[in-house]
Amino acid sequence: DGFADCRSTLSAPYSADEDGFAANGGGTALTNRPSYAGGLYAEQLLSAGGLSDGEQEVCTLWEEGRVLAAERLAKELPEGSASTDKLRLALAAESHRARTAFDATRNKEGWKQVSDDKLKVFYKHSRGSKTHSFCFKAIIEGRPEHLMALCREADLTPTWNRYLRAACTLCSTGVSRSVQYYNQWVPWPFAHRDVVLHTHGVDALDELGVLVVMLRARGGGQPATQQLSQ
């Protein structure tokens, strides 16, 4: 019952906590937080009606996860519409996050390769920081849509990941976004961890030649306090 309002809590297009950009007087502050409500916002705009044909096409692309294509088309729309201005603003924030995430995967500065097998492992730590970062690279022999299905099917993850005690999808906010729950096993004396994971995928095949998938654990992994009833 605690997750019944999942879609409604993600619906506000200018929520700093959920959507990564916040209205600030007459301006807008952009952040690098992943965006999870964008597709749902586009869905609401389409349902409300009153959009021009061009705005409807932009929202449809956005719903499909084609953020960069939607942003490019939004820039071509006529000036003077409040709804067009909101679309451009929101899409600029999402596009910025996707491009930043993509650029981060190509930035080799500070990374040290610690394993050179089929799974390549890189490690980075900045002096004075409490954060230890790891990067994993591998070529997986499989079709992209099959890999994307693995990302979406949270409830089946424990069938192939023995360290997960439970998992489920709490809600989906568009074809490329979902909120998932995982209960992670860790060895004694540590407590098992509860994680609520927000996932956001961007189809940038035409623009960057890649699918960009961003993940964020809401509040980090917390000690498990109750058994999830499946």
PDB file of N, CA and C in Angstrom, residues 43-119:
ATOM      1  N   GLU A  43       3.018  12.304 -21.038  1.00  0.00           N
ATOM      2  CA  GLU A  43       1.746  11.573 -21.097  1.00  0.00           C
ATOM      3  C   GLU A  43       0.605  12.443 -20.611  1.00  0.00           C
ATOM      4  N   GLN A  44       0.837  13.203 -19.530  1.00  0.00           N
ATOM      5  CA  GLN A  44      -0.199  14.067 -18.987  1.00  0.00           C
ATOM      6  C   GLN A  44      -0.533  15.210 -19.953  1.00  0.00           C
ATOM      7  N   LEU A  45       0.486  15.773 -20.599  1.00  0.00           N
ATOM      8  CA  LEU A  45       0.239  16.836 -21.566  1.00  0.00           C
ATOM      9  C   LEU A  45      -0.609  16.335 -22.725  1.00  0.00           C
ATOM     10  N   LEU A  46      -0.320  15.133 -23.200  1.00  0.00           N
ATOM     11  CA  LEU A  46      -1.088  14.558 -24.300  1.00  0.00           C
ATOM     12  C   LEU A  46      -2.530  14.302 -23.874  1.00  0.00           C
ATOM     13  N   SER A  47      -2.703  13.808 -22.649  1.00  0.00           N
ATOM     14  CA  SER A  47      -4.056  13.514 -22.160  1.00  0.00           C
ATOM     15  C   SER A  47      -4.873  14.785 -21.969  1.00  0.00           C
ATOM     16  N   ALA A  48      -4.202  15.865 -21.547  1.00  0.00           N
ATOM     17  CA  ALA A  48      -4.909  17.123 -21.304  1.00  0.00           C
ATOM     18  C   ALA A  48      -5.420  17.760 -22.584  1.00  0.00           C
ATOM     19  N   GLY A  49      -4.748  17.490 -23.704  1.00  0.00           N
ATOM     20  CA  GLY A  49      -5.171  18.057 -24.975  1.00  0.00           C
ATOM     21  C   GLY A  49      -4.762  19.514 -25.126  1.00  0.00           C
ATOM     22  N   GLY A  50      -5.162  20.112 -26.230  1.00  0.00           N
ATOM     23  CA  GLY A  50      -4.867  21.517 -26.478  1.00  0.00           C
ATOM     24  C   GLY A  50      -3.484  21.774 -27.038  1.00  0.00           C
ATOM     25  N   LEU A  51      -2.749  20.715 -27.379  1.00  0.00           N
ATOM     26  CA  LEU A  51      -1.410  20.880 -27.933  1.00  0.00           C
ATOM     27  C   LEU A  51      -1.474  20.993 -29.452  1.00  0.00           C
ATOM     28  N   SER A  52      -0.513  21.675 -30.018  1.00  0.00           N
ATOM     29  CA  SER A  52      -0.415  21.735 -31.465  1.00  0.00           C
ATOM     30  C   SER A  52       0.088  20.395 -31.988  1.00  0.00           C
ATOM     31  N   ASP A  53      -0.002  20.179 -33.303  1.00  0.00           N
ATOM     32  CA  ASP A  53       0.477  18.924 -33.885  1.00  0.00           C
ATOM     33  C   ASP A  53       1.960  18.727 -33.599  1.00  0.00           C
ATOM     34  N   GLY A  54       2.723  19.814 -33.694  1.00  0.00           N
ATOM     35  CA  GLY A  54       4.156  19.718 -33.425  1.00  0.00           C
ATOM     36  C   GLY A  54       4.448  19.364 -31.982  1.00  0.00           C
ATOM     37  N   GLU A  55       3.705  19.957 -31.039  1.00  0.00           N
ATOM     38  CA  GLU A  55       3.899  19.658 -29.628  1.00  0.00           C
ATOM     39  C   GLU A  55       3.514  18.214 -29.314  1.00  0.00           C
ATOM     40  N   GLN A  56       2.463  17.723 -29.960  1.00  0.00           N
ATOM     41  CA  GLN A  56       2.069  16.335 -29.762  1.00  0.00           C
ATOM     42  C   GLN A  56       3.163  15.387 -30.246  1.00  0.00           C
ATOM     43  N   GLU A  57       3.783  15.716 -31.364  1.00  0.00           N
ATOM     44  CA  GLU A  57       4.862  14.873 -31.884  1.00  0.00           C
ATOM     45  C   GLU A  57       6.059  14.880 -30.933  1.00  0.00           C
ATOM     46  N   VAL A  58       6.357  16.044 -30.357  1.00  0.00           N
ATOM     47  CA  VAL A  58       7.446  16.143 -29.382  1.00  0.00           C
ATOM     48  C   VAL A  58       7.156  15.258 -28.175  1.00  0.00           C
ATOM     49  N   CYS A  59       5.927  15.333 -27.644  1.00  0.00           N
ATOM     50  CA  CYS A  59       5.557  14.539 -26.475  1.00  0.00           C
ATOM     51  C   CYS A  59       5.605  13.042 -26.764  1.00  0.00           C
ATOM     52  N   THR A  60       5.203  12.656 -27.968  1.00  0.00           N
ATOM     53  CA  THR A  60       5.241  11.241 -28.336  1.00  0.00           C
ATOM     54  C   THR A  60       6.670  10.725 -28.358  1.00  0.00           C
ATOM     55  N   LEU A  61       7.592  11.494 -28.936  1.00  0.00           N
ATOM     56  CA  LEU A  61       9.003  11.113 -28.940  1.00  0.00           C
ATOM     57  C   LEU A  61       9.533  11.010 -27.514  1.00  0.00           C
ATOM     58  N   TRP A  62       9.121  11.945 -26.670  1.00  0.00           N
ATOM     59  CA  TRP A  62       9.564  11.967 -25.283  1.00  0.00           C
ATOM     60  C   TRP A  62       9.082  10.725 -24.549  1.00  0.00           C
ATOM     61  N   GLU A  63       7.816  10.365 -24.748  1.00  0.00           N
ATOM     62  CA  GLU A  63       7.264   9.163 -24.123  1.00  0.00           C
ATOM     63  C   GLU A  63       8.047   7.918 -24.523  1.00  0.00           C
ATOM     64  N   GLU A  64       8.516   7.887 -25.782  1.00  0.00           N
ATOM     65  CA  GLU A  64       9.250   6.730 -26.296  1.00  0.00           C
ATOM     66  C   GLU A  64      10.693   6.703 -25.833  1.00  0.00           C
ATOM     67  N   GLY A  65      11.127   7.711 -25.064  1.00  0.00           N
ATOM     68  CA  GLY A  65      12.491   7.746 -24.586  1.00  0.00           C
ATOM     69  C   GLY A  65      13.468   8.393 -25.548  1.00  0.00           C
ATOM     70  N   ARG A  66      12.973   8.957 -26.646  1.00  0.00           N
ATOM     71  CA  ARG A  66      13.843   9.586 -27.638  1.00  0.00           C
ATOM     72  C   ARG A  66      13.991  11.071 -27.291  1.00  0.00           C
ATOM     73  N   VAL A  67      14.688  11.315 -26.180  1.00  0.00           N
ATOM     74  CA  VAL A  67      14.769  12.652 -25.602  1.00  0.00           C
ATOM     75  C   VAL A  67      15.503  13.630 -26.514  1.00  0.00           C
ATOM     76  N   LEU A  68      16.633  13.210 -27.088  1.00  0.00           N
ATOM     77  CA  LEU A  68      17.422  14.113 -27.918  1.00  0.00           C
ATOM     78  C   LEU A  68      16.672  14.478 -29.194  1.00  0.00           C
ATOM     79  N   ALA A  69      15.954  13.508 -29.762  1.00  0.00           N
ATOM     80  CA  ALA A  69      15.160  13.797 -30.962  1.00  0.00           C
ATOM     81  C   ALA A  69      14.012  14.741 -30.617  1.00  0.00           C
ATOM     82  N   ALA A  70      13.388  14.538 -29.444  1.00  0.00           N
ATOM     83  CA  ALA A  70      12.294  15.413 -29.016  1.00  0.00           C
ATOM     84  C   ALA A  70      12.805  16.831 -28.778  1.00  0.00           C
ATOM     85  N   GLU A  71      13.980  16.947 -28.180  1.00  0.00           N
ATOM     86  CA  GLU A  71      14.546  18.274 -27.933  1.00  0.00           C
ATOM     87  C   GLU A  71      14.826  18.994 -29.253  1.00  0.00           C
ATOM     88  N   ARG A  72      15.379  18.281 -30.220  1.00  0.00           N
ATOM     89  CA  ARG A  72      15.691  18.885 -31.516  1.00  0.00           C
ATOM     90  C   ARG A  72      14.424  19.377 -32.205  1.00  0.00           C
ATOM     91  N   LEU A  73      13.366  18.570 -32.149  1.00  0.00           N
ATOM     92  CA  LEU A  73      12.108  18.964 -32.774  1.00  0.00           C
ATOM     93  C   LEU A  73      11.469  20.137 -32.033  1.00  0.00           C
ATOM     94  N   ALA A  74      11.566  20.157 -30.694  1.00  0.00           N
ATOM     95  CA  ALA A  74      10.981  21.246 -29.906  1.00  0.00           C
ATOM     96  C   ALA A  74      11.616  22.585 -30.258  1.00  0.00           C
ATOM     97  N   LYS A  75      12.897  22.583 -30.590  1.00  0.00           N
ATOM     98  CA  LYS A  75      13.585  23.822 -30.950  1.00  0.00           C
ATOM     99  C   LYS A  75      13.055  24.401 -32.266  1.00  0.00           C
ATOM    100  N   GLU A  76      12.432  23.556 -33.087  1.00  0.00           N
ATOM    101  CA  GLU A  76      11.923  23.986 -34.384  1.00  0.00           C
ATOM    102  C   GLU A  76      10.482  24.502 -34.320  1.00  0.00           C
ATOM    103  N   LEU A  77       9.837  24.349 -33.144  1.00  0.00           N
ATOM    104  CA  LEU A  77       8.450  24.789 -33.010  1.00  0.00           C
ATOM    105  C   LEU A  77       8.374  26.318 -32.990  1.00  0.00           C
ATOM    106  N   PRO A  78       7.239  26.887 -33.401  1.00  0.00           N
ATOM    107  CA  PRO A  78       7.074  28.351 -33.383  1.00  0.00           C
ATOM    108  C   PRO A  78       7.196  28.915 -31.974  1.00  0.00           C
ATOM    109  N   GLU A  79       7.651  30.146 -31.881  1.00  0.00           N
ATOM    110  CA  GLU A  79       7.799  30.814 -30.590  1.00  0.00           C
ATOM    111  C   GLU A  79       6.438  31.322 -30.088  1.00  0.00           C
ATOM    112  N   GLY A  80       6.380  31.630 -28.778  1.00  0.00           N
ATOM    113  CA  GLY A  80       5.208  32.298 -28.229  1.00  0.00           C
ATOM    114  C   GLY A  80       4.233  31.426 -27.480  1.00  0.00           C
ATOM    115  N   SER A  81       4.454  30.099 -27.436  1.00  0.00           N
ATOM    116  CA  SER A  81       3.533  29.208 -26.740  1.00  0.00           C
ATOM    117  C   SER A  81       4.111  28.838 -25.382  1.00  0.00           C
ATOM    118  N   ALA A  82       3.294  28.974 -24.321  1.00  0.00           N
ATOM    119  CA  ALA A  82       3.747  28.637 -22.973  1.00  0.00           C
ATOM    120  C   ALA A  82       4.060  27.146 -22.853  1.00  0.00           C
ATOM    121  N   SER A  83       3.226  26.307 -23.491  1.00  0.00           N
ATOM    122  CA  SER A  83       3.465  24.864 -23.422  1.00  0.00           C
ATOM    123  C   SER A  83       4.744  24.493 -24.160  1.00  0.00           C
ATOM    124  N   THR A  84       5.031  25.171 -25.262  1.00  0.00           N
ATOM    125  CA  THR A  84       6.279  24.914 -25.993  1.00  0.00           C
ATOM    126  C   THR A  84       7.481  25.303 -25.148  1.00  0.00           C
ATOM    127  N   ASP A  85       7.378  26.430 -24.445  1.00  0.00           N
ATOM    128  CA  ASP A  85       8.477  26.873 -23.583  1.00  0.00           C
ATOM    129  C   ASP A  85       8.745  25.850 -22.481  1.00  0.00           C
ATOM    130  N   LYS A  86       7.683  25.291 -21.887  1.00  0.00           N
ATOM    131  CA  LYS A  86       7.856  24.291 -20.840  1.00  0.00           C
ATOM    132  C   LYS A  86       8.494  23.023 -21.397  1.00  0.00           C
ATOM    133  N   LEU A  87       8.052  22.628 -22.588  1.00  0.00           N
ATOM    134  CA  LEU A  87       8.634  21.443 -23.212  1.00  0.00           C
ATOM    135  C   LEU A  87      10.123  21.639 -23.467  1.00  0.00           C
ATOM    136  N   ARG A  88      10.481  22.778 -24.016  1.00  0.00           N
ATOM    137  CA  ARG A  88      11.894  23.054 -24.312  1.00  0.00           C
ATOM    138  C   ARG A  88      12.732  23.030 -23.037  1.00  0.00           C
ATOM    139  N   LEU A  89      12.197  23.628 -21.973  1.00  0.00           N
ATOM    140  CA  LEU A  89      12.918  23.702 -20.706  1.00  0.00           C
ATOM    141  C   LEU A  89      13.148  22.310 -20.131  1.00  0.00           C
ATOM    142  N   ALA A  90      12.089  21.512 -20.090  1.00  0.00           N
ATOM    143  CA  ALA A  90      12.189  20.173 -19.525  1.00  0.00           C
ATOM    144  C   ALA A  90      13.095  19.281 -20.351  1.00  0.00           C
ATOM    145  N   LEU A  91      12.964  19.360 -21.682  1.00  0.00           N
ATOM    146  CA  LEU A  91      13.776  18.524 -22.550  1.00  0.00           C
ATOM    147  C   LEU A  91      15.247  18.923 -22.510  1.00  0.00           C
ATOM    148  N   ALA A  92      15.524  20.219 -22.344  1.00  0.00           N
ATOM    149  CA  ALA A  92      16.910  20.668 -22.221  1.00  0.00           C
ATOM    150  C   ALA A  92      17.569  20.033 -21.007  1.00  0.00           C
ATOM    151  N   ALA A  93      16.801  19.935 -19.888  1.00  0.00           N
ATOM    152  CA  ALA A  93      17.338  19.326 -18.668  1.00  0.00           C
ATOM    153  C   ALA A  93      17.600  17.838 -18.881  1.00  0.00           C
ATOM    154  N   GLU A  94      16.656  17.124 -19.497  1.00  0.00           N
ATOM    155  CA  GLU A  94      16.821  15.692 -19.719  1.00  0.00           C
ATOM    156  C   GLU A  94      17.963  15.423 -20.693  1.00  0.00           C
ATOM    157  N   SER A  95      18.030  16.211 -21.765  1.00  0.00           N
ATOM    158  CA  SER A  95      19.091  16.038 -22.751  1.00  0.00           C
ATOM    159  C   SER A  95      20.458  16.280 -22.121  1.00  0.00           C
ATOM    160  N   HIS A  96      20.541  17.300 -21.269  1.00  0.00           N
ATOM    161  CA  HIS A  96      21.805  17.607 -20.597  1.00  0.00           C
ATOM    162  C   HIS A  96      22.263  16.433 -19.741  1.00  0.00           C
ATOM    163  N   ARG A  97      21.333  15.817 -19.001  1.00  0.00           N
ATOM    164  CA  ARG A  97      21.694  14.683 -18.159  1.00  0.00           C
ATOM    165  C   ARG A  97      22.149  13.497 -18.988  1.00  0.00           C
ATOM    166  N   ALA A  98      21.451  13.228 -20.084  1.00  0.00           N
ATOM    167  CA  ALA A  98      21.818  12.087 -20.924  1.00  0.00           C
ATOM    168  C   ALA A  98      23.204  12.285 -21.536  1.00  0.00           C
ATOM    169  N   ARG A  99      23.464  13.476 -22.044  1.00  0.00           N
ATOM    170  CA  ARG A  99      24.776  13.747 -22.654  1.00  0.00           C
ATOM    171  C   ARG A  99      25.887  13.714 -21.594  1.00  0.00           C
ATOM    172  N   THR A 100      25.598  14.226 -20.393  1.00  0.00           N
ATOM    173  CA  THR A 100      26.587  14.202 -19.318  1.00  0.00           C
ATOM    174  C   THR A 100      26.920  12.769 -18.922  1.00  0.00           C
ATOM    175  N   ALA A 101      25.886  11.919 -18.826  1.00  0.00           N
ATOM    176  CA  ALA A 101      26.104  10.510 -18.484  1.00  0.00           C
ATOM    177  C   ALA A 101      26.914   9.815 -19.578  1.00  0.00           C
ATOM    178  N   PHE A 102      26.601  10.107 -20.834  1.00  0.00           N
ATOM    179  CA  PHE A 102      27.334   9.502 -21.949  1.00  0.00           C
ATOM    180  C   PHE A 102      28.794   9.951 -21.937  1.00  0.00           C
ATOM    181  N   ASP A 103      29.036  11.241 -21.728  1.00  0.00           N
ATOM    182  CA  ASP A 103      30.403  11.761 -21.694  1.00  0.00           C
ATOM    183  C   ASP A 103      31.204  11.147 -20.549  1.00  0.00           C
ATOM    184  N   ALA A 104      30.531  10.872 -19.427  1.00  0.00           N
ATOM    185  CA  ALA A 104      31.223  10.297 -18.268  1.00  0.00           C
ATOM    186  C   ALA A 104      31.777   8.910 -18.583  1.00  0.00           C
ATOM    187  N   THR A 105      31.083   8.150 -19.443  1.00  0.00           N
ATOM    188  CA  THR A 105      31.558   6.813 -19.789  1.00  0.00           C
ATOM    189  C   THR A 105      32.797   6.867 -20.673  1.00  0.00           C
ATOM    190  N   ARG A 106      33.055   7.995 -21.292  1.00  0.00           N
ATOM    191  CA  ARG A 106      34.205   8.124 -22.189  1.00  0.00           C
ATOM    192  C   ARG A 106      35.377   8.858 -21.546  1.00  0.00           C
ATOM    193  N   ASN A 107      35.160   9.402 -20.365  1.00  0.00           N
ATOM    194  CA  ASN A 107      36.208  10.142 -19.674  1.00  0.00           C
ATOM    195  C   ASN A 107      37.113   9.168 -18.919  1.00  0.00           C
ATOM    196  N   LYS A 108      38.382   9.062 -19.316  1.00  0.00           N
ATOM    197  CA  LYS A 108      39.322   8.116 -18.712  1.00  0.00           C
ATOM    198  C   LYS A 108      40.203   8.761 -17.639  1.00  0.00           C
ATOM    199  N   GLU A 109      40.009  10.039 -17.381  1.00  0.00           N
ATOM    200  CA  GLU A 109      40.864  10.746 -16.442  1.00  0.00           C
ATOM    201  C   GLU A 109      40.701  10.202 -15.024  1.00  0.00           C
ATOM    202  N   GLY A 110      41.803   9.828 -14.401  1.00  0.00           N
ATOM    203  CA  GLY A 110      41.797   9.361 -13.019  1.00  0.00           C
ATOM    204  C   GLY A 110      41.500   7.886 -12.841  1.00  0.00           C
ATOM    205  N   TRP A 111      41.134   7.176 -13.913  1.00  0.00           N
ATOM    206  CA  TRP A 111      40.784   5.759 -13.795  1.00  0.00           C
ATOM    207  C   TRP A 111      42.028   4.890 -13.939  1.00  0.00           C
ATOM    208  N   LYS A 112      42.134   3.862 -13.112  1.00  0.00           N
ATOM    209  CA  LYS A 112      43.218   2.894 -13.176  1.00  0.00           C
ATOM    210  C   LYS A 112      42.639   1.517 -13.471  1.00  0.00           C
ATOM    211  N   GLN A 113      43.116   0.884 -14.536  1.00  0.00           N
ATOM    212  CA  GLN A 113      42.605  -0.437 -14.880  1.00  0.00           C
ATOM    213  C   GLN A 113      43.205  -1.475 -13.942  1.00  0.00           C
ATOM    214  N   VAL A 114      42.345  -2.243 -13.267  1.00  0.00           N
ATOM    215  CA  VAL A 114      42.801  -3.229 -12.288  1.00  0.00           C
ATOM    216  C   VAL A 114      42.519  -4.662 -12.733  1.00  0.00           C
ATOM    217  N   SER A 115      41.821  -4.830 -13.844  1.00  0.00           N
ATOM    218  CA  SER A 115      41.566  -6.161 -14.380  1.00  0.00           C
ATOM    219  C   SER A 115      41.397  -6.060 -15.887  1.00  0.00           C
ATOM    220  N   ASP A 116      42.059  -6.956 -16.622  1.00  0.00           N
ATOM    221  CA  ASP A 116      42.009  -6.909 -18.086  1.00  0.00           C
ATOM    222  C   ASP A 116      41.560  -8.246 -18.637  1.00  0.00           C
ATOM    223  N   ASP A 117      40.423  -8.715 -18.159  1.00  0.00           N
ATOM    224  CA  ASP A 117      39.845  -9.966 -18.636  1.00  0.00           C
ATOM    225  C   ASP A 117      38.672  -9.627 -19.546  1.00  0.00           C
ATOM    226  N   LYS A 118      37.779 -10.560 -19.787  1.00  0.00           N
ATOM    227  CA  LYS A 118      36.591 -10.261 -20.583  1.00  0.00           C
ATOM    228  C   LYS A 118      35.773  -9.164 -19.925  1.00  0.00           C
ATOM    229  N   LEU A 119      35.772  -9.166 -18.589  1.00  0.00           N
ATOM    230  CA  LEU A 119      35.175  -8.073 -17.829  1.00  0.00           C
ATOM    231  C   LEU A 119      36.305  -7.160 -17.371  1.00  0.00           C
TER     232      LEU A 119
END
